[in-house]
Short mmCIF file of C-alpha atoms in Angstrom, two decimals:
data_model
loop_
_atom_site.label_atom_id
_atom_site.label_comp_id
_atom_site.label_asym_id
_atom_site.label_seq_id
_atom_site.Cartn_x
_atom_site.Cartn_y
_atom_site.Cartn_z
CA UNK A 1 36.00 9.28 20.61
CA UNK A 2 34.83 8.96 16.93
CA UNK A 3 38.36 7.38 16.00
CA UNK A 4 38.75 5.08 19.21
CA UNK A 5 35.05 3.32 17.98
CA UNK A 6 36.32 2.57 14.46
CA UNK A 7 39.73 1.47 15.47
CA UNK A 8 39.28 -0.75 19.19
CA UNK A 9 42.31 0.12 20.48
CA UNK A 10 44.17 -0.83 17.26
CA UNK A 11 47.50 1.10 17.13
CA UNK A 12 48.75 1.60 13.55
CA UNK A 13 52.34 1.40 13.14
CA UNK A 14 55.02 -0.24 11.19
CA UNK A 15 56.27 -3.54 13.01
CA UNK A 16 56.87 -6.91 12.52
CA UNK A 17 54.42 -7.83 14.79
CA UNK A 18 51.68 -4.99 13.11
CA UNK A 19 52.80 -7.47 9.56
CA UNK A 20 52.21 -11.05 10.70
CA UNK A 21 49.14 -12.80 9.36
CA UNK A 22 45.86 -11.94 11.19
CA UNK A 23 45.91 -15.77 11.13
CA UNK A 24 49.45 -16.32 12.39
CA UNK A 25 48.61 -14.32 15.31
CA UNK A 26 45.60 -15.38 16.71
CA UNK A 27 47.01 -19.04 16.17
CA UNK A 28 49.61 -17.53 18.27
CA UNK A 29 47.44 -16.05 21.00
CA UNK A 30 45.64 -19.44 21.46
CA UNK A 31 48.87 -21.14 21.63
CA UNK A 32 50.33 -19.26 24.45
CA UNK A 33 46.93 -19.19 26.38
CA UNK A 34 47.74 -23.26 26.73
CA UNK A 35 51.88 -22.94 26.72
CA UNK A 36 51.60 -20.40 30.11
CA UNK A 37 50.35 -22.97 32.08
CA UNK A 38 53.91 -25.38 31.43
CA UNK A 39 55.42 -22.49 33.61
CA UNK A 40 55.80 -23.72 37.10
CA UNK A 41 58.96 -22.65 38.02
CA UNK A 42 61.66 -18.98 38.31
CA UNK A 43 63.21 -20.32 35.31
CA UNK A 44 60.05 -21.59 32.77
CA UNK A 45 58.44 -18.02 34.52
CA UNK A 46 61.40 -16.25 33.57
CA UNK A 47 62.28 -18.08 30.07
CA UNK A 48 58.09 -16.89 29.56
CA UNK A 49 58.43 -13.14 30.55
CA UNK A 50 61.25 -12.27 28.58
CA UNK A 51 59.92 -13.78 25.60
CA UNK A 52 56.91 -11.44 26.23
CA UNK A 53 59.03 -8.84 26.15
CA UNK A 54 60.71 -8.93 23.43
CA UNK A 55 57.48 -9.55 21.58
CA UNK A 56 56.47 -6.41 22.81
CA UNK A 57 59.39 -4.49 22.04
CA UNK A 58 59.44 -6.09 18.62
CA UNK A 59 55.54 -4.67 18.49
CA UNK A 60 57.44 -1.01 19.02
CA UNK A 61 54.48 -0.67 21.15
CA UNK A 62 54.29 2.23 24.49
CA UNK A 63 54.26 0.21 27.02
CA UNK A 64 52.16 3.24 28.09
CA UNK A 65 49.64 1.13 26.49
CA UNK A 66 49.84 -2.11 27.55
CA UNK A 67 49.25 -0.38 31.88
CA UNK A 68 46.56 1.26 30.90
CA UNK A 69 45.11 -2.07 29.82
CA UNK A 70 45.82 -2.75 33.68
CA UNK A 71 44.17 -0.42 35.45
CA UNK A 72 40.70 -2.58 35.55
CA UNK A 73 42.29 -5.13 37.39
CA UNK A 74 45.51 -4.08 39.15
CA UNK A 75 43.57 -4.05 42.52
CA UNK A 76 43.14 -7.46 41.55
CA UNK A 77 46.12 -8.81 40.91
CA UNK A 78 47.49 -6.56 44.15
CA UNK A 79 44.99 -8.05 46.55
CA UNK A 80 45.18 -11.96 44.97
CA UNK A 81 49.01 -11.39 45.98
CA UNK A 82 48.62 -10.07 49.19
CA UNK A 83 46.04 -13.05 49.71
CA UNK A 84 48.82 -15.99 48.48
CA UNK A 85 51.31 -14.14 50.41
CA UNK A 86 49.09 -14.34 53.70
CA UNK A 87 47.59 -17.63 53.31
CA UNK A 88 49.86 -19.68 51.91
CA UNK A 89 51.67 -21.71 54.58
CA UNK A 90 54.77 -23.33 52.46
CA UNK A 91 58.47 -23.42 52.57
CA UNK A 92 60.40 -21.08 55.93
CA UNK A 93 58.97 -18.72 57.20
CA UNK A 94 60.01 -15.10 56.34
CA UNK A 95 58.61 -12.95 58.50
CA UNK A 96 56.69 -12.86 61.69
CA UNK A 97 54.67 -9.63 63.17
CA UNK A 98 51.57 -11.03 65.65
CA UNK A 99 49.29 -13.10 64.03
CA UNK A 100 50.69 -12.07 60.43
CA UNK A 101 52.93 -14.97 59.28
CA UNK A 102 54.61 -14.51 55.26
CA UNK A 103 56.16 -18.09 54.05
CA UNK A 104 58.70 -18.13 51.54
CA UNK A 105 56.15 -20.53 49.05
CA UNK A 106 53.55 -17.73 50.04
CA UNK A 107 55.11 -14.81 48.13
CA UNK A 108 56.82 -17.40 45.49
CA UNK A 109 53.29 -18.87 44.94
CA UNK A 110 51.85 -15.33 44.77
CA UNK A 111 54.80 -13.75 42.36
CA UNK A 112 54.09 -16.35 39.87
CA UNK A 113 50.61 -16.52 39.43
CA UNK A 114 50.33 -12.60 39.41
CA UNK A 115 52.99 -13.00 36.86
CA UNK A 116 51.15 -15.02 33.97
CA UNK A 117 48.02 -13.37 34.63
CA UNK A 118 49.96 -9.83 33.73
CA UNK A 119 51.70 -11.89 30.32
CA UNK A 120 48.22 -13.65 29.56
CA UNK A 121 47.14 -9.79 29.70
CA UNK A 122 49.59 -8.42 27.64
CA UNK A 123 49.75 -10.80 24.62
CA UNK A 124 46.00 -10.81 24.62
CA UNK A 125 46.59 -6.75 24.40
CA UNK A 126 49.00 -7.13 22.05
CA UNK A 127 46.84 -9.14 19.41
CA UNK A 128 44.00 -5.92 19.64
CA UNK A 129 46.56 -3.56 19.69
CA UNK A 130 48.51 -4.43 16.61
CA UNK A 131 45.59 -6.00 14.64
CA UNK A 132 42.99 -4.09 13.19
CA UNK A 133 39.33 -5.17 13.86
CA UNK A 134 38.73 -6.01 9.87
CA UNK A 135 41.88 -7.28 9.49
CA UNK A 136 41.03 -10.04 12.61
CA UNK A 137 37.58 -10.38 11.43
CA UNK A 138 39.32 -11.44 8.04
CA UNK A 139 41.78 -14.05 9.64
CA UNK A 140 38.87 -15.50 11.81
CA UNK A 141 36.73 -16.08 8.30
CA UNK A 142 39.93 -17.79 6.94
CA UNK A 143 40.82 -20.00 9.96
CA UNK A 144 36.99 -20.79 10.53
CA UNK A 145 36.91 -22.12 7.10
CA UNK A 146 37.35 -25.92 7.92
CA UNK A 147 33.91 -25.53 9.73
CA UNK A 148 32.07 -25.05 6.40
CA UNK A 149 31.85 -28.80 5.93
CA UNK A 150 29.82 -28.82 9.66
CA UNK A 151 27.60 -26.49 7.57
CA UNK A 152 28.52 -23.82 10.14
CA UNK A 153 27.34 -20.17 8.66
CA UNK A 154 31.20 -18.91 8.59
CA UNK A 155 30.98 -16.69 5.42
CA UNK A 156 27.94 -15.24 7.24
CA UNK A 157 29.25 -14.50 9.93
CA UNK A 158 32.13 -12.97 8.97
CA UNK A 159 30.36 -10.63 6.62
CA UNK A 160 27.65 -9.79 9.65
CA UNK A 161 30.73 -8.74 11.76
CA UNK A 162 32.28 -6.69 9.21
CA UNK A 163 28.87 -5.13 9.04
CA UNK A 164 28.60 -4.64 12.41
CA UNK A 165 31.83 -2.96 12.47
CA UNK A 166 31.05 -0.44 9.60
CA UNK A 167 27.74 0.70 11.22
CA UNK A 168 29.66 0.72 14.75
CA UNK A 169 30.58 4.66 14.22
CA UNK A 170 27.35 5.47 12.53
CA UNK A 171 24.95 4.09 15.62
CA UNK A 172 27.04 5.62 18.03
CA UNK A 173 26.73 8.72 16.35
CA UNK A 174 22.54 8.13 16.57
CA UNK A 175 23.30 7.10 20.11
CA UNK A 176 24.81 10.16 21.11
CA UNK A 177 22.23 12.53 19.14
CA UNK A 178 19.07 10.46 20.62
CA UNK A 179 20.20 10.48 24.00
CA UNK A 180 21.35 14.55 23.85
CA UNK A 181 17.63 15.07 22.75
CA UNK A 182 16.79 12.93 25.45
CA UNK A 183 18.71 14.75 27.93
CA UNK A 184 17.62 18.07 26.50
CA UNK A 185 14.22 17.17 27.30
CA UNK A 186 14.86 15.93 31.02
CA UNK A 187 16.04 12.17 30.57
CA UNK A 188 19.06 11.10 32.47
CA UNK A 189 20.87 8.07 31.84
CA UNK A 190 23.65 7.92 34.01
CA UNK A 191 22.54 7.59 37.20
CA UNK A 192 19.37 6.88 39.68
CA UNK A 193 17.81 3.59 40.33
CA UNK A 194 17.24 0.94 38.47
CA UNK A 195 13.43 1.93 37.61
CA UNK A 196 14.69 4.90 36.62
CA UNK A 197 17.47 3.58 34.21
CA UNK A 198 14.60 1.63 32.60
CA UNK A 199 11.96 4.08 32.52
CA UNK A 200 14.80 6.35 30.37
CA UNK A 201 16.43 3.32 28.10
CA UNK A 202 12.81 2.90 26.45
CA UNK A 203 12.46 6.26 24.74
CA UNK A 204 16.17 5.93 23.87
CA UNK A 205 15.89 2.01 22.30
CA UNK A 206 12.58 2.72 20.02
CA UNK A 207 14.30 5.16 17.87
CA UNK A 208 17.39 3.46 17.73
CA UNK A 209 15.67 0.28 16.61
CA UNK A 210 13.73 1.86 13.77
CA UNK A 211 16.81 3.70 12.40
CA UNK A 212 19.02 -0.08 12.70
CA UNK A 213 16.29 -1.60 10.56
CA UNK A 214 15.90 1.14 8.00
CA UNK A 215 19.86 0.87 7.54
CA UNK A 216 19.67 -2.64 7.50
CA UNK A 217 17.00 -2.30 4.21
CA UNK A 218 18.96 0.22 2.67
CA UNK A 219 21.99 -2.40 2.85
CA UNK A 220 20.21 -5.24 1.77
CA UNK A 221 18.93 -3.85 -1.04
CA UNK A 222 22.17 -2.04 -1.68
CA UNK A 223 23.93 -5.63 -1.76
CA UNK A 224 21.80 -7.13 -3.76
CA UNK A 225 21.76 -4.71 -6.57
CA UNK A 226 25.17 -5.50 -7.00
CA UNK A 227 24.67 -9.14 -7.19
CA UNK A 228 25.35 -10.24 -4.10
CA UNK A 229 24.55 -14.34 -4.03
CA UNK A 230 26.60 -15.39 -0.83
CA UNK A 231 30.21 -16.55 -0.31
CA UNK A 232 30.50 -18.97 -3.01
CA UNK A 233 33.11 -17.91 -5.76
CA UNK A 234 33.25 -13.99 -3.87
CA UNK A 235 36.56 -12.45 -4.11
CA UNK A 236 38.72 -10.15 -1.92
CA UNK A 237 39.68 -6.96 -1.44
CA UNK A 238 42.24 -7.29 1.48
CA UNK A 239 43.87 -10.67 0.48
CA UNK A 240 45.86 -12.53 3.74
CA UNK A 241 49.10 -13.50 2.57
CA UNK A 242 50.73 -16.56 4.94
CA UNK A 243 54.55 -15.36 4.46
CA UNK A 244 57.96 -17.12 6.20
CA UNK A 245 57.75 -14.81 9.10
CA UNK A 246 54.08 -16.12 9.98
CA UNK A 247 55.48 -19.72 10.07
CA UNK A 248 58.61 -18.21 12.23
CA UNK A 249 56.31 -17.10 14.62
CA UNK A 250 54.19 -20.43 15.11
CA UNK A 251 57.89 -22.27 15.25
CA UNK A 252 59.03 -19.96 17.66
CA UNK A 253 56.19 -21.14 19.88
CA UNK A 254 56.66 -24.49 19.26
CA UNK A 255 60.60 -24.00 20.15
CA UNK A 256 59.47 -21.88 23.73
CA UNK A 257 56.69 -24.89 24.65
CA UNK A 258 59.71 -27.17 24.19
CA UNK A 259 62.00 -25.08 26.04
CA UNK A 260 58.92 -24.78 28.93
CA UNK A 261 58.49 -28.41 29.10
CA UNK A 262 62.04 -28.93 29.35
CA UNK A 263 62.60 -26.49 32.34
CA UNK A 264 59.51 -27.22 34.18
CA UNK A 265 60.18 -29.06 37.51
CA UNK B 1 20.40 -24.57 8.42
CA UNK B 2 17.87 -22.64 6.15
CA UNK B 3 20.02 -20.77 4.42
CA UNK B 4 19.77 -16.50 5.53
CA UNK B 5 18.95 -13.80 3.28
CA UNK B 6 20.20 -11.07 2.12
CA UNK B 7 17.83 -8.88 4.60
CA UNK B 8 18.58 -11.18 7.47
CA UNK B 9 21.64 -11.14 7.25
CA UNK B 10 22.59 -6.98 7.33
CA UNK B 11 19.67 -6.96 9.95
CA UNK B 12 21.51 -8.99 12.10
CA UNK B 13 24.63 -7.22 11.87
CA UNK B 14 23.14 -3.80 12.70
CA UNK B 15 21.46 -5.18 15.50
CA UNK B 16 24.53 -6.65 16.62
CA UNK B 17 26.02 -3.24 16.49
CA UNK B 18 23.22 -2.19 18.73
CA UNK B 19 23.56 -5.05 21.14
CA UNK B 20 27.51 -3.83 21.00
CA UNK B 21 26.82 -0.19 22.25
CA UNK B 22 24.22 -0.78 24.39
CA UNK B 23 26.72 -3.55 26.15
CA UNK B 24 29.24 -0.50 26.73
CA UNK B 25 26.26 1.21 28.81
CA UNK B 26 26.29 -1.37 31.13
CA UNK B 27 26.27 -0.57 34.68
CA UNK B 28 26.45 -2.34 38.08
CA UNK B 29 23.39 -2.92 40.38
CA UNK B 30 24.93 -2.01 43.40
CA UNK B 31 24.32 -4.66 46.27
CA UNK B 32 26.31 -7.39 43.65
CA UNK B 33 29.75 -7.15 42.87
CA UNK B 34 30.94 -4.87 40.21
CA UNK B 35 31.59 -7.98 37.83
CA UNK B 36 28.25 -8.55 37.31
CA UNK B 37 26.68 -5.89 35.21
CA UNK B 38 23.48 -5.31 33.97
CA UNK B 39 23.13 -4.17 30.07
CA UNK B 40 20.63 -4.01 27.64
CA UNK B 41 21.86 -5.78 24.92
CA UNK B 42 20.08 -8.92 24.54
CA UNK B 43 16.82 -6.80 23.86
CA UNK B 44 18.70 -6.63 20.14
CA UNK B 45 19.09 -10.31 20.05
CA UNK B 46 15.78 -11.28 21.69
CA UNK B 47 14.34 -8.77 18.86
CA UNK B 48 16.18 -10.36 16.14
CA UNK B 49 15.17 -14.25 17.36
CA UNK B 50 11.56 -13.33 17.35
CA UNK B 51 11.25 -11.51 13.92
CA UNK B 52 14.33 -13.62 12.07
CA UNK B 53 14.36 -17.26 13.82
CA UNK B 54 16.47 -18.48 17.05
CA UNK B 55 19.66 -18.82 14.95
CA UNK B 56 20.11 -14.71 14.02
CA UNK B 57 19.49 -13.89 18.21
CA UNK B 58 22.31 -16.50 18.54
CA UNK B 59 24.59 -15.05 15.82
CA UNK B 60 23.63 -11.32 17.58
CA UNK B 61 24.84 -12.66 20.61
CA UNK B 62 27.91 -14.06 19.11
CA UNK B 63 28.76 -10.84 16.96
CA UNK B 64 28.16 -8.57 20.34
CA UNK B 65 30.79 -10.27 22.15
CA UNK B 66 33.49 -10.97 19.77
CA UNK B 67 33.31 -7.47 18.97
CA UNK B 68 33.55 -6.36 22.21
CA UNK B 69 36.49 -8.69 22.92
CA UNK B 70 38.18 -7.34 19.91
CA UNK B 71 37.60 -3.81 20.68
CA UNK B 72 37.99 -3.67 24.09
CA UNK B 73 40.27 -6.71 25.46
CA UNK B 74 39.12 -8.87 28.15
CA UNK B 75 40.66 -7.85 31.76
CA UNK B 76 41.47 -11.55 32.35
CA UNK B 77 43.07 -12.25 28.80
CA UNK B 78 40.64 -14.86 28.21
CA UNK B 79 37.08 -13.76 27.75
CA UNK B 80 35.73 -15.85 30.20
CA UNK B 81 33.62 -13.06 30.71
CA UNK B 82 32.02 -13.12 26.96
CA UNK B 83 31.49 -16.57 26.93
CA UNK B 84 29.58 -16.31 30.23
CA UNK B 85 27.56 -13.21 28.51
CA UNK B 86 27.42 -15.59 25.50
CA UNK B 87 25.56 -18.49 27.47
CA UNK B 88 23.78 -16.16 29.36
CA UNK B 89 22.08 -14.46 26.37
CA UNK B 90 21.38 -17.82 24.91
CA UNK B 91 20.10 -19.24 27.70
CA UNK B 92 16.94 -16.09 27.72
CA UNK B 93 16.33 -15.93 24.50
CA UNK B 94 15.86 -19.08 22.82
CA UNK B 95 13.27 -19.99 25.91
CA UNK B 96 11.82 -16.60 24.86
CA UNK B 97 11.61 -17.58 21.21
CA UNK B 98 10.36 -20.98 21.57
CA UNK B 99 7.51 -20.79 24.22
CA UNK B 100 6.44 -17.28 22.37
CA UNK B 101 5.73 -19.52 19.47
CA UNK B 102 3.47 -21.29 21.44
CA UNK B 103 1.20 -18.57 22.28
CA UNK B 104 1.99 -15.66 19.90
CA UNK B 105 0.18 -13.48 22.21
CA UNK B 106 0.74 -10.50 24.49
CA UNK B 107 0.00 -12.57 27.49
CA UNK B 108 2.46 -15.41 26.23
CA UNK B 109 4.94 -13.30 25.68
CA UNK B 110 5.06 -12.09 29.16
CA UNK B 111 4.90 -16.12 30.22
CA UNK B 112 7.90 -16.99 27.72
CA UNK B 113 9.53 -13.34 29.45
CA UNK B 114 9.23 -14.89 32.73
CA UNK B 115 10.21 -18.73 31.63
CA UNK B 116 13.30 -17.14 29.86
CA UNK B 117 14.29 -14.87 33.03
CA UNK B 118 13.95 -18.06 35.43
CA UNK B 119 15.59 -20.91 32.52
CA UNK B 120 18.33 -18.07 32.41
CA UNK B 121 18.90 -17.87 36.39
CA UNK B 122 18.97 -21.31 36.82
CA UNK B 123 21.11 -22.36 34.01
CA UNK B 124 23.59 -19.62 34.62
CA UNK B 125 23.91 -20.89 38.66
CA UNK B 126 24.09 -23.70 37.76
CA UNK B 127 27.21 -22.97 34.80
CA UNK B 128 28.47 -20.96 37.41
CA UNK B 129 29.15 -23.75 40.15
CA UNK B 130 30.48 -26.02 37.80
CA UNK B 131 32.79 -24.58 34.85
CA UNK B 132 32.61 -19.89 35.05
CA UNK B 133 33.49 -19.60 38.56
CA UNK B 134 36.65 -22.23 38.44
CA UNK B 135 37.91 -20.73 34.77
CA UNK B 136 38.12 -17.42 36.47
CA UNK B 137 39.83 -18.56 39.37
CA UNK B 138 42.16 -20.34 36.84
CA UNK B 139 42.85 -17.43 34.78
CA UNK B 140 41.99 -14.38 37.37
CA UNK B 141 44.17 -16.67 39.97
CA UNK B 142 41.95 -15.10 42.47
CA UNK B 143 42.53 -18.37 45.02
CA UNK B 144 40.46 -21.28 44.41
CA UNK B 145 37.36 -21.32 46.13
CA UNK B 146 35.80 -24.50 48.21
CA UNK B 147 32.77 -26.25 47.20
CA UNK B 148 30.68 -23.89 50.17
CA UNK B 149 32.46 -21.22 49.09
CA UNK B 150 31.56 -21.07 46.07
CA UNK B 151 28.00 -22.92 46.70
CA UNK B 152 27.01 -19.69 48.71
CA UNK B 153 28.75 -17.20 45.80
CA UNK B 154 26.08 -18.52 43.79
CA UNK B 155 23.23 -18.41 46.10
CA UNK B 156 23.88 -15.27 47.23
CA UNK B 157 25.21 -13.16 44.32
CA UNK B 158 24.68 -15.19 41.41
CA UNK B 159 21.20 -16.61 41.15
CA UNK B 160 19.31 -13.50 42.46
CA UNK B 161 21.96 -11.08 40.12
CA UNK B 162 20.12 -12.89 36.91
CA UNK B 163 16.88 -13.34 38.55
CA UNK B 164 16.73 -9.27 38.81
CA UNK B 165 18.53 -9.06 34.93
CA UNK B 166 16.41 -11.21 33.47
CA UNK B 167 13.05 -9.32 35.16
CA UNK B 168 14.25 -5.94 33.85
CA UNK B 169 15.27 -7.62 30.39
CA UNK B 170 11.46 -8.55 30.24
CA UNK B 171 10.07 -5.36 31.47
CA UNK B 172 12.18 -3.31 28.95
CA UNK B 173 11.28 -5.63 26.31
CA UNK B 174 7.40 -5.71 27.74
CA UNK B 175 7.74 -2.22 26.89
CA UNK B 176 9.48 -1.43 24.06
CA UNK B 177 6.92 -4.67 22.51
CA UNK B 178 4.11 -3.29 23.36
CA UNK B 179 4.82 -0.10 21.22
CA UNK B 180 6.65 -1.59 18.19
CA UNK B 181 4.45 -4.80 17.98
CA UNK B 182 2.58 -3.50 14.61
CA UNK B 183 5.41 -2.47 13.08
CA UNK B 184 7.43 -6.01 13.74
CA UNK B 185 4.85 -8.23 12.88
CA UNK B 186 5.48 -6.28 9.06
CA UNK B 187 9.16 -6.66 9.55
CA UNK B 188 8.72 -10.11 10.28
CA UNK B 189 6.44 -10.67 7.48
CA UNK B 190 8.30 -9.07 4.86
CA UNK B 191 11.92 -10.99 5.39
#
């Protein structure tokens, strides 16, 4: 449990994909958020999917992983199928049984859209899962940068999420011991009404509070010992380094938008 | 931008981390559907906008949600979700913040509770018609609702979902106030 808090659901392994640029890839990500929507036909949808999966083999990522990223919302995608298959009333029809009519654009319309919600799902996945949280937080403080000149607290930020992340473990631990001595002493958290989940959050927040702000003191006064004076002139102890297979990557998505436009009907 | 401290600035982040776990005790209320959870982790960010201005309960909001996107993923790829959690946090708290300035009492604060619950409800119905509904039907391709459709979504499910969040946001927050208020006002006087 410990582990899972400090990591997200960052896998550590040796892969390409794991050695990009924090940078590269969520450049990447935000790219093919806007490139999935060129797909409109079997070949763009096709031409889309296997490029997905070769990312993801190239990730060595189980794609173990990647379903149980699914569960949440396979009822989802299964029932938004079964609705385009039902209701959609394009193309010849299929099949016939009563009142229940299935049109060929029905389950075309439904395959496709279930289709780039499951690859918007897995390259999304695949950023968290081969990106450490720091290392992200890192490449969002880099590619943020430009905003500095709006006067937009970026350096700030950054450091307040790599804060947050550090103290992530250590408050759940709190969490977990508050609430026990909660529960030892009748509290239950889990279930009931909502009065009741209210009545038993209070006695669990006050504590948790008190302990966040004596931490935060501690840190402060830690930092500033040490002559902390902000982001100007600070250097780096994990350094991003933008390498030729960062710049592949972004070309590579250039080349399948291309390829997207040039197959779309 | 007045420039944060030191102090701020690691309060902040712890309460974000706060805001963070609280958000992953988040349950459903259960005549709503199971999208629309209740947590309680804007009383972090509603904590740290009172004692540290409106712009730290903004950056706690921020921080919650990234993190959680990063940690956990977002079911529909794009966190349409955090983004509505961001506006939705923003939209109690900085009503909160500024009509509690007003008064500084106990009895404004449970006015600026109430004006926050209600800006919140309205705002969010109102975001919801118009941009959170359609990006989920975009990305969630759950089919694309009419204008009644989704008209009565809202109504219904929507509007009376962050009427009830926002109440028990303020009664929580009545609460845990009423027994940390000493001990805030020196927070807030100290930073």
């Amino acid at each position: 449990m410990m582990e899972k808090m400090i990591f997200g659901r960052y896998l550590p392994l040796q892969s390409v994909v794991h050695r990009l640029d924090p940078r590269a890839k969520l450049l990447f990500i935000f790219g093919f958020v806007i490139v999935v929507f060129l797909a409109n036909n079997a070949l763009s949808y096709g031409l889309l999917a296997v490029f997905t999966l070769v990312f993801i083999y190239l990730s060595k990522i189980n794609v173990r992983f990647l379903l149980a990223g699914l569960k949440p919302v396979i009822w989802l995608i299964a029932f938004t199928f079964l609705l385009h298959i039902f209701l959609t009333r394009e193309g010849d029809l299929l099949f016939e049984a009563g009142f229940l009519k299935v049109y060929e654009g029905g389950v075309r319309q439904g395959a496709f859209i279930s289709l780039r919600f499951l690859l918007l799902i897995f390259v999304t996945s695949l950023l968290t899962l081969t990106t450490s949280p720091i290392s992200i937080t890192d490449g969002l403080e880099s590619l943020l940068k430009p905003f500095k000149k709006l006067k937009l607290p970026v350096h700030e930020l950054a450091l307040m999420m790599s804060i947050s992340l550090r103290f992530i473990p250590t408050l759940m631990d709190e969490t977990d011991k508050i609430m026990k001595a909660q529960m030892a002493r009748g509290a239950d958290f889990s279930s009931g009404p909502i009065k009741e989940r209210v009545k038993a959050v209070v006695p669990l927040l006050i504590p948790l509070f008190v302990s966040a702000f004596k931490r935060a003191e501690e840190l402060a006064v830690a930092m500033e010992a040490r002559g902390y004076k902000g982001g100007e002139g600070r250097t780096k102890y994990r350094l991003l380094h933008w390498q030729g297979r960062d710049t592949a990557a972004l070309i590579i998505l250039v080349v399948l938008a291309a390829l997207l436009w040039w197959t779309r009907s | 931008m007045k420039k944060m401290n030191i102090r701020t600035l690691t309060s902040v982040g712890l309460l974000s981390t706060l805001a963070y776990l609280l958000m992953l005790l988040n349950f459903p209320i259960p005549p709503f559907p199971s999208f629309l959870m209740i947590d309680f982790s804007d009383i972090p960010a509603l904590i740290a906008a009172i004692i540290f201005g409106p712009l730290a309960g903004i950056m706690v909001e921020l921080v919650k949600n990234v993190l959680d996107f990063f940690m956990t993923g977002s079911p529909t790829g794009v966190p349409v979700g955090h983004l509505a959690n961001f506006v939705a946090g923003i939209t109690f708290i900085l009503p909160v913040y500024y009509v509690y300035k007003k008064f500084e009492s106990k009895k404004g604060l449970t006015v600026a509770l109430a004006a926050g619950a209600v800006f919140m409800a309205v705002m969010m119905s109102v975001l919801n018609y118009y941009v959170i509904l359609p990006a989920y039907t975009l990305f969630l391709n759950a089919p694309a609702m009419s204008a009644p459709e989704t008209k009565e979504m809202v109504v219904s499910a929507i509007l009376p979902f962050n009427m009830i969040k926002g109440i028990v946001m303020a009664v929580v927050f009545l609460l845990i106030y009423s027994r940390i208020y000493v001990w805030m006002r020196k927070q807030a006087a100290v930073s």
